[in-house]
Coordinates of C-alpha atoms and ligand atoms in Angstrom, one line a residue:
X186 CA 23.3 -43.1 -35.6
X187 CA 24.7 -41.7 -32.2
X188 CA 27.9 -39.9 -31.7
X189 CA 28.9 -39.5 -28.1
X190 CA 31.4 -37.6 -25.9
X191 CA 33.9 -39.8 -24.6
X192 CA 36.0 -38.9 -21.7
X193 CA 39.4 -39.8 -23.0
X194 CA 39.6 -38.8 -26.5
X195 CA 43.3 -39.0 -26.5
X196 CA 42.8 -42.5 -28.2
X197 CA 43.7 -44.5 -25.2
X198 CA 46.7 -43.3 -23.6
X199 CA 45.4 -43.9 -20.2
X200 CA 43.3 -47.0 -20.7
X201 CA 44.6 -50.1 -22.6
X202 CA 42.0 -51.4 -25.1
X203 CA 41.3 -55.0 -26.6
X204 CA 43.5 -56.6 -28.9
X205 CA 42.2 -58.9 -32.0
X206 CA 40.6 -58.5 -35.0
X207 CA 37.9 -56.0 -36.4
X208 CA 35.5 -56.9 -39.2
X209 CA 34.5 -53.6 -41.1
X210 CA 33.1 -53.0 -44.4
X211 CA 34.2 -56.3 -45.7
X212 CA 37.9 -55.6 -44.3
X213 CA 39.5 -57.4 -41.2
X214 CA 41.6 -54.8 -39.4
X215 CA 44.2 -55.4 -36.7
X216 CA 43.3 -54.1 -33.1
X217 CA 46.6 -54.0 -30.9
X218 CA 45.7 -52.7 -27.2
X219 CA 42.8 -50.6 -28.7
X220 CA 44.5 -48.9 -31.6
X221 CA 42.9 -50.0 -35.0
X222 CA 45.3 -50.4 -37.9
X223 CA 44.6 -50.7 -41.6
X224 CA 47.8 -52.0 -43.6
X225 CA 49.9 -50.9 -40.8
X226 CA 48.5 -47.3 -40.3
X227 CA 46.5 -46.6 -37.3
X228 CA 42.9 -45.6 -38.4
X229 CA 40.9 -45.6 -35.3
X230 CA 40.8 -46.8 -31.6
X231 CA 38.4 -49.2 -29.9
X232 CA 37.5 -49.4 -26.1
X233 CA 36.4 -52.7 -24.3
X234 CA 32.9 -51.0 -23.9
X235 CA 32.4 -50.9 -27.4
X236 CA 33.3 -47.4 -28.3
X237 CA 34.9 -47.0 -31.5
X238 CA 36.6 -44.0 -32.9
X239 CA 35.4 -43.7 -36.4
X240 CA 38.3 -44.8 -38.6
X241 CA 39.2 -42.7 -41.1
X242 CA 38.5 -39.2 -39.1
X243 CA 41.8 -37.3 -39.6
X244 CA 41.4 -34.0 -37.5
X245 CA 40.6 -34.0 -33.7
X246 CA 37.5 -31.9 -34.3
X247 CA 36.0 -34.3 -36.7
X248 CA 36.6 -37.4 -34.5
X249 CA 33.3 -39.1 -33.7
X250 CA 32.9 -42.0 -31.4
X251 CA 30.2 -44.6 -32.1
X252 CA 29.1 -47.7 -30.6
X253 CA 30.1 -50.7 -32.4
X254 CA 26.8 -52.0 -32.3
X255 CA 25.6 -49.2 -34.6
X256 CA 28.1 -49.7 -37.0
X257 CA 26.7 -52.0 -39.8
X258 CA 28.3 -55.2 -40.0
X259 CA 31.0 -54.4 -37.5
X260 CA 32.3 -57.4 -35.2
X261 CA 35.2 -57.3 -32.9
X262 CA 37.0 -61.0 -32.0
X263 CA 39.7 -61.2 -29.5
X264 CA 40.9 -60.5 -26.0
X265 CA 40.2 -57.8 -23.4
X266 CA 43.4 -55.9 -22.1
X267 CA 43.7 -58.7 -19.3
X268 CA 43.4 -61.3 -21.6
X269 CA 40.1 -62.6 -21.5
X270 CA 38.1 -63.4 -24.4
X271 CA 36.0 -60.7 -25.8
X272 CA 33.6 -60.3 -28.7
X273 CA 31.8 -57.1 -29.6
X274 CA 28.8 -56.7 -29.8
X275 CA 28.5 -59.0 -26.7
X276 CA 25.1 -60.0 -28.1
X277 CA 23.5 -60.1 -31.5
X278 CA 20.3 -59.1 -29.9
X279 CA 21.3 -56.1 -27.8
X280 CA 20.3 -55.8 -24.2
X281 CA 19.4 -53.1 -21.7
X282 CA 21.1 -49.6 -21.6
X283 CA 21.2 -47.4 -18.7
X284 CA 22.6 -46.7 -15.0
X285 CA 23.3 -49.8 -12.8
X286 CA 24.2 -49.7 -9.3
X287 CA 25.8 -52.9 -8.3
X288 CA 26.8 -53.3 -4.7
X289 CA 26.6 -49.7 -4.1
X290 CA 28.9 -49.0 -7.1
X291 CA 28.1 -47.0 -10.2
X292 CA 28.3 -48.5 -13.8
X293 CA 26.6 -47.8 -17.2
X294 CA 25.1 -50.5 -19.0
X295 CA 25.6 -50.3 -23.0
X296 CA 23.5 -52.7 -25.0
X297 CA 23.8 -55.4 -22.1
X298 CA 27.6 -54.6 -21.3
X299 CA 28.3 -53.4 -17.8
X300 CA 30.9 -50.8 -18.1
X301 CA 33.1 -48.6 -16.0
X302 CA 33.8 -44.9 -16.6
X303 CA 37.2 -45.8 -17.7
X304 CA 35.7 -47.9 -20.7
X305 CA 36.3 -51.2 -19.2
X306 CA 33.7 -54.0 -19.6
X307 CA 33.3 -55.9 -16.3
X308 CA 30.3 -57.9 -17.1
X309 CA 27.0 -58.3 -19.1
X310 CA 23.3 -57.6 -18.0
X311 CA 20.3 -59.0 -19.8
X312 CA 16.9 -58.2 -20.1
X313 CA 15.8 -60.7 -17.4
X314 CA 18.0 -59.0 -14.9
X315 CA 20.7 -62.0 -15.2
X316 CA 24.1 -60.8 -14.4
X317 CA 27.4 -62.3 -15.6
X318 CA 30.6 -60.8 -14.5
X319 CA 34.2 -61.2 -16.0
X320 CA 36.5 -62.6 -13.9
X321 CA 40.2 -61.1 -14.6
X322 CA 41.5 -63.1 -12.0
X323 CA 41.0 -66.5 -13.3
X324 CA 40.5 -65.4 -16.8
X325 CA 36.7 -66.5 -17.1
X326 CA 34.8 -64.3 -19.6
X327 CA 31.3 -65.1 -18.2
X328 CA 30.5 -66.0 -14.5
X329 CA 26.8 -66.3 -14.1
X330 CA 25.6 -65.0 -10.8
X331 CA 22.8 -66.7 -9.3
X332 CA 20.9 -65.9 -5.9
X333 CA 23.8 -67.0 -3.7
X334 CA 26.4 -64.7 -5.1
X335 CA 24.6 -61.9 -6.8
X336 CA 25.1 -58.7 -5.0
X337 CA 22.6 -55.9 -4.8
X338 CA 21.4 -54.6 -8.1
X339 CA 19.6 -51.4 -9.0
X340 CA 19.1 -50.7 -12.6
X341 CA 17.3 -47.8 -14.3
X342 CA 17.0 -47.5 -18.0
X343 CA 15.6 -49.2 -21.1
X344 CA 15.2 -52.8 -22.2
X345 CA 16.7 -54.1 -25.5
X346 CA 13.6 -53.2 -27.2
X347 CA 13.4 -49.5 -25.9
X348 CA 10.9 -50.0 -23.3
X349 CA 11.6 -48.1 -20.1
X350 CA 12.7 -50.5 -17.2
X351 CA 13.4 -50.2 -13.5
X352 CA 14.9 -53.6 -11.6
X353 CA 15.9 -53.9 -8.1
X354 CA 17.4 -56.9 -6.4
X355 CA 18.6 -57.3 -3.0
X356 CA 19.7 -60.4 -1.1
X357 CA 17.4 -62.1 1.4
X358 CA 17.5 -60.4 4.9
X359 CA 19.5 -57.7 3.3
X360 CA 19.9 -54.5 5.2
X361 CA 20.2 -51.7 2.4
X362 CA 22.2 -49.3 4.7
X363 CA 25.0 -51.9 5.2
X364 CA 27.7 -53.3 2.9
X365 CA 27.9 -56.9 1.9
X366 CA 30.6 -57.9 4.2
X367 CA 28.6 -56.7 7.4
X368 CA 25.3 -58.3 6.1
X369 CA 26.9 -61.7 6.1
X370 CA 28.5 -61.4 9.4
X371 CA 25.0 -60.4 10.8
X372 CA 23.8 -63.5 9.1
X373 CA 26.5 -65.6 10.4
X374 CA 26.5 -64.6 14.1
X375 CA 23.2 -65.5 15.5
X376 CA 21.5 -62.8 17.6
X377 CA 23.9 -60.3 16.3
X378 CA 21.3 -57.5 17.3
X379 CA 21.5 -58.5 21.0
X380 CA 25.3 -57.5 21.2
X381 CA 26.3 -54.3 22.5
X382 CA 28.0 -51.7 20.3
X383 CA 31.4 -52.8 21.6
X384 CA 31.0 -56.4 21.0
X385 CA 29.3 -55.8 17.5
X386 CA 32.5 -53.8 16.5
X387 CA 34.8 -56.6 17.7
X388 CA 32.9 -59.3 15.7
X389 CA 32.8 -57.3 12.6
X390 CA 36.5 -56.3 12.8
X391 CA 37.6 -59.7 13.4
X392 CA 35.7 -61.3 10.7
X393 CA 36.0 -58.5 7.9
X394 CA 38.8 -60.1 5.8
X395 CA 36.7 -63.4 5.8
X396 CA 33.3 -61.8 4.8
X397 CA 34.7 -59.2 2.5
X398 CA 36.4 -62.2 0.5
X399 CA 33.3 -64.3 0.3
X400 CA 34.9 -67.3 2.5
X401 CA 32.6 -66.4 5.5
X402 CA 29.4 -67.1 3.3
X403 CA 30.8 -70.2 1.6
X404 CA 32.0 -71.5 4.9
X405 CA 28.8 -70.8 6.7
X406 CA 26.7 -72.9 4.1
X407 CA 29.1 -75.6 4.4
X408 CA 29.6 -75.7 8.0
X409 CA 26.9 -73.7 9.9
X410 CA 27.1 -70.4 11.8
X411 CA 28.1 -69.1 15.2
X412 CA 25.9 -68.8 18.2
X413 CA 26.6 -67.5 21.8
X414 CA 25.8 -70.2 24.1
X415 CA 27.2 -71.6 27.3
X416 CA 29.9 -74.2 26.4
X417 CA 31.2 -75.0 29.9
X418 CA 34.4 -76.0 28.7
X419 CA 36.8 -73.7 30.1
X420 CA 37.6 -72.9 26.5
X421 CA 36.2 -69.8 25.2
X422 CA 34.7 -71.6 22.0
X423 CA 34.1 -74.8 20.7
X424 CA 33.5 -75.7 17.0
X425 CA 31.6 -79.1 16.9
X426 CA 33.6 -81.2 14.7
X427 CA 30.4 -83.1 13.3
X428 CA 28.1 -80.3 12.5
X429 CA 30.8 -77.5 12.3
X430 CA 28.4 -75.1 14.2
X431 CA 30.5 -72.9 16.3
X432 CA 29.4 -72.4 19.9
X433 CA 30.9 -69.5 22.1
X434 CA 30.7 -69.4 25.6
X435 CA 29.2 -66.0 26.5
X436 CA 31.2 -65.5 29.7
X437 CA 34.5 -66.3 27.7
X438 CA 33.5 -64.1 24.9
X439 CA 33.0 -61.1 27.1
X440 CA 36.4 -61.9 28.6
X441 CA 37.9 -62.0 25.3
X442 CA 36.5 -58.6 24.2
X443 CA 37.4 -57.1 27.6
X444 CA 41.3 -58.3 27.1
X445 CA 41.1 -57.1 23.4
X446 CA 40.0 -53.9 24.6
X447 CA 42.7 -53.4 27.3
X448 CA 45.8 -55.1 25.6
X449 CA 44.7 -55.3 21.8
X450 CA 44.8 -58.7 19.7
X451 CA 47.8 -60.1 21.6
X452 CA 48.3 -60.3 25.3
X453 CA 51.1 -61.8 27.5
X454 CA 49.6 -63.3 30.7
X455 CA 51.6 -64.7 33.6
X456 CA 51.4 -68.5 34.5
X457 CA 51.6 -70.3 37.7
X458 CA 55.1 -71.3 36.6
X459 CA 56.8 -68.0 37.5
X460 CA 58.5 -66.6 35.6
X461 CA 57.2 -68.2 32.6
X462 CA 54.7 -66.1 30.7
X463 CA 52.1 -67.2 27.8
X464 CA 50.9 -65.2 24.8
X465 CA 47.1 -65.1 24.3
X466 CA 45.4 -64.1 21.1
X467 CA 42.2 -62.3 22.1
X468 CA 40.4 -63.2 18.9
X469 CA 37.9 -66.1 19.8
X470 CA 35.3 -65.5 17.0
X471 CA 37.9 -65.6 14.3
X472 CA 39.6 -68.2 16.1
X473 CA 36.4 -70.6 15.9
X474 CA 35.8 -69.4 12.2
X475 CA 39.4 -70.7 11.5
X476 CA 38.3 -74.2 12.4
X477 CA 35.2 -74.0 10.3
X478 CA 37.6 -72.6 7.4
X479 CA 40.1 -75.6 7.9
X480 CA 37.4 -78.3 7.1
X481 CA 36.5 -76.6 3.8
X482 CA 40.2 -76.8 2.6
X483 CA 41.6 -79.1 0.4
X484 CA 43.8 -82.1 1.9
X485 CA 47.0 -80.8 0.1
X486 CA 46.4 -77.2 1.8
X487 CA 45.9 -79.1 5.2
X488 CA 49.1 -81.1 4.7
X489 CA 51.1 -77.9 4.2
X490 CA 50.0 -76.3 7.4
X491 CA 50.9 -79.7 9.4
X492 CA 54.1 -79.6 7.9
X493 CA 54.8 -75.8 8.9
X494 CA 53.4 -77.0 12.6
X495 CA 55.5 -80.0 12.8
X496 CA 58.6 -78.1 12.2
X497 CA 57.8 -75.5 14.6
X498 CA 56.7 -77.8 17.4
X499 CA 60.1 -79.4 17.0
X500 CA 62.2 -76.1 17.2
X501 CA 60.0 -74.9 20.2
X502 CA 60.6 -78.2 22.1
X503 CA 64.2 -77.7 21.7
X504 CA 64.6 -73.8 22.0
X505 CA 61.4 -73.2 24.5
X506 CA 61.4 -76.1 26.6
X507 CA 58.4 -76.2 28.8
X508 CA 59.2 -75.3 32.7
X509 CA 59.7 -78.2 35.0
X510 CA 56.3 -79.7 36.2
X511 CA 54.3 -78.4 33.2
X512 CA 52.1 -80.9 31.5
X513 CA 50.0 -78.8 29.3
X514 CA 50.5 -78.4 25.7
X515 CA 51.0 -74.5 25.4
X516 CA 54.1 -72.9 24.6
X517 CA 55.2 -70.9 27.8
X518 CA 58.2 -68.9 27.5
X519 CA 60.7 -66.9 29.9
X520 CA 59.9 -63.2 29.5
X521 CA 63.4 -62.4 27.8
X522 CA 62.7 -65.4 25.2
X523 CA 59.2 -63.9 24.0
X524 CA 60.7 -62.5 20.9
X525 CA 62.1 -65.9 19.9
X526 CA 59.0 -67.8 20.5
X527 CA 57.9 -70.2 17.7
X528 CA 54.2 -69.9 18.1
X529 CA 52.1 -66.7 17.8
X530 CA 50.2 -67.6 21.0
X531 CA 51.1 -70.5 23.6
X532 CA 47.9 -72.2 22.5
X533 CA 48.7 -72.5 18.9
X534 CA 51.7 -75.2 20.0
X535 CA 48.9 -77.7 21.4
X536 CA 47.8 -79.4 17.8
X537 CA 48.1 -78.5 14.2
X538 CA 44.4 -77.6 14.5
X539 CA 44.8 -75.0 17.0
X540 CA 48.0 -73.7 15.4
X541 CA 45.7 -73.0 12.3
X542 CA 42.7 -71.5 14.2
X543 CA 45.2 -69.1 16.2
X544 CA 47.1 -68.2 13.2
X545 CA 43.7 -67.3 11.2
X546 CA 42.7 -65.4 14.2
X547 CA 45.8 -63.4 14.5
X548 CA 45.8 -62.7 10.7
X549 CA 42.2 -61.2 10.9
X550 CA 43.1 -57.9 12.3
X551 CA 46.1 -55.7 10.9
X552 CA 47.8 -55.4 14.3
X553 CA 48.6 -59.0 14.9
X554 CA 48.7 -59.7 11.3
X555 CA 51.8 -57.6 10.9
X556 CA 53.4 -59.5 13.6
X557 CA 52.5 -62.9 12.4
X558 CA 53.9 -62.1 9.1
X559 CA 57.4 -61.5 10.8
X560 CA 57.2 -64.6 13.0
X561 CA 55.5 -67.2 10.5
X562 CA 55.6 -65.9 6.8
X563 CA 55.0 -69.6 5.7
X564 CA 51.5 -69.6 7.5
X565 CA 50.8 -66.1 6.2
X566 CA 51.6 -67.2 2.5
X567 CA 49.1 -70.1 2.9
X568 CA 46.4 -67.9 4.5
X569 CA 46.9 -65.3 1.7
X570 CA 46.4 -67.9 -0.8
X571 CA 43.3 -69.6 0.8
X572 CA 41.8 -65.8 0.4
X573 CA 43.2 -64.9 -2.9
X574 CA 43.7 -68.2 -4.7
X575 CA 40.9 -70.4 -3.5
X576 CA 41.0 -72.4 -6.7
X577 CA 44.3 -73.9 -5.5
X578 CA 43.7 -74.3 -1.8
X579 CA 39.9 -74.9 -1.3
X580 CA 38.4 -78.3 -1.4
X581 CA 37.2 -79.1 -5.0
X582 CA 33.6 -79.0 -4.2
X583 CA 33.5 -75.7 -2.7
X584 CA 36.1 -73.7 -5.0
X585 CA 33.8 -73.1 -8.1
X586 CA 31.0 -71.4 -6.2
X587 CA 33.6 -69.4 -4.2
X588 CA 35.2 -68.1 -7.4
X589 CA 31.8 -67.0 -8.7
X590 CA 31.0 -65.1 -5.5
X591 CA 34.5 -63.7 -5.4
X592 CA 34.4 -62.4 -9.0
X593 CA 31.2 -60.8 -8.1
X594 CA 32.8 -59.2 -5.0
X595 CA 35.5 -58.0 -7.1
X596 CA 33.4 -56.1 -9.5
X597 CA 31.3 -54.9 -6.6
X598 CA 34.5 -53.3 -5.2
X599 CA 34.3 -55.2 -2.0
X600 CA 37.3 -57.8 -2.4
X601 CA 40.8 -56.7 -3.4
X602 CA 44.4 -57.6 -2.7
X603 CA 44.5 -54.8 0.0
X604 CA 42.1 -57.2 2.3
X605 CA 45.6 -59.2 3.0
X606 CA 48.0 -56.1 3.0
Ligands
LIG232 ZN1 40.4 -74.0 18.8

């Protein structure tokens, strides 16, 4: 038997424990948020990671913490603090014990349970190196991670049978000195290494939310990656409709970066229809990614975008009529009308596809995201749902793999609500 020092001996005042029933010595005890009751009297405490305050120890200095695995015939069945099904011990065969670094974050593995310093269980790790994560977002107890969504793993400890074991896993082509999101951007953007320092920063900054949330990886696999080529369209980039690959015109890419450097994410440019001006979003890489992303959304989500677009188009034609003689599709404004424009950029008016891509681009960096949120809360709500609730916004064939990856990224500390704040 093992007794351990547990960091929070107060009995769980800071951390909520699980809720359910504890079988112990032929009795069934009630567990309520970690507090263990026998006949209505509190007799112990149970953490999600399996640490159990010995029932029946009265005085504080007598308190012993033991692992549930080591108490004969002791089993907990119920839910964890977030409401996901939990049985302790997690496996009747035990499992590895040791230190785990997952995506650069430190965890402790206790008999196959991946646990945090504050006694939460975030997943399971077995003797073959298979990782399951608990998904507190969609309340799934075990999401098995395969090579497409497993993040870097570095384990040092013992197997269930007590033999010393070191185990490492890195994703293919993974650069160990860079986080997941940067690695994925490097994979997405062909010839990334040939970019200048400034170009790299621009690409990474404008793709970060899409990469950290797992969307970039799933969209790349479905639609293709991005390459600097020569588009010769006069457009900064083109997303091929059939293959979904993105080609970026090298010259336009450089111009975009130059404008971004000088004016930020949004620039007001003059037009030949003096005094009318047009707003430009200087984020071509995330704009083209936005087109790829749109192909991956459910029809219902795309319909919601189309509805918002139609409503804005109608109001724009009425309130920001184009200058006489102008035949283009962009929203041009008199300078004094700029604050009342309907579209984040002039180009966003030209079609529902460009509206979506321009909004995705503007959402990519905090500066223009804040303005977009003021101007068009409806589209920001949809984009936020696409990032945080992919189960209701993505096409059904992609949503399950995305949820597995997002659960891994949450445990790995890369993906949280702060990405869209
Ligand atoms: Zn476009």
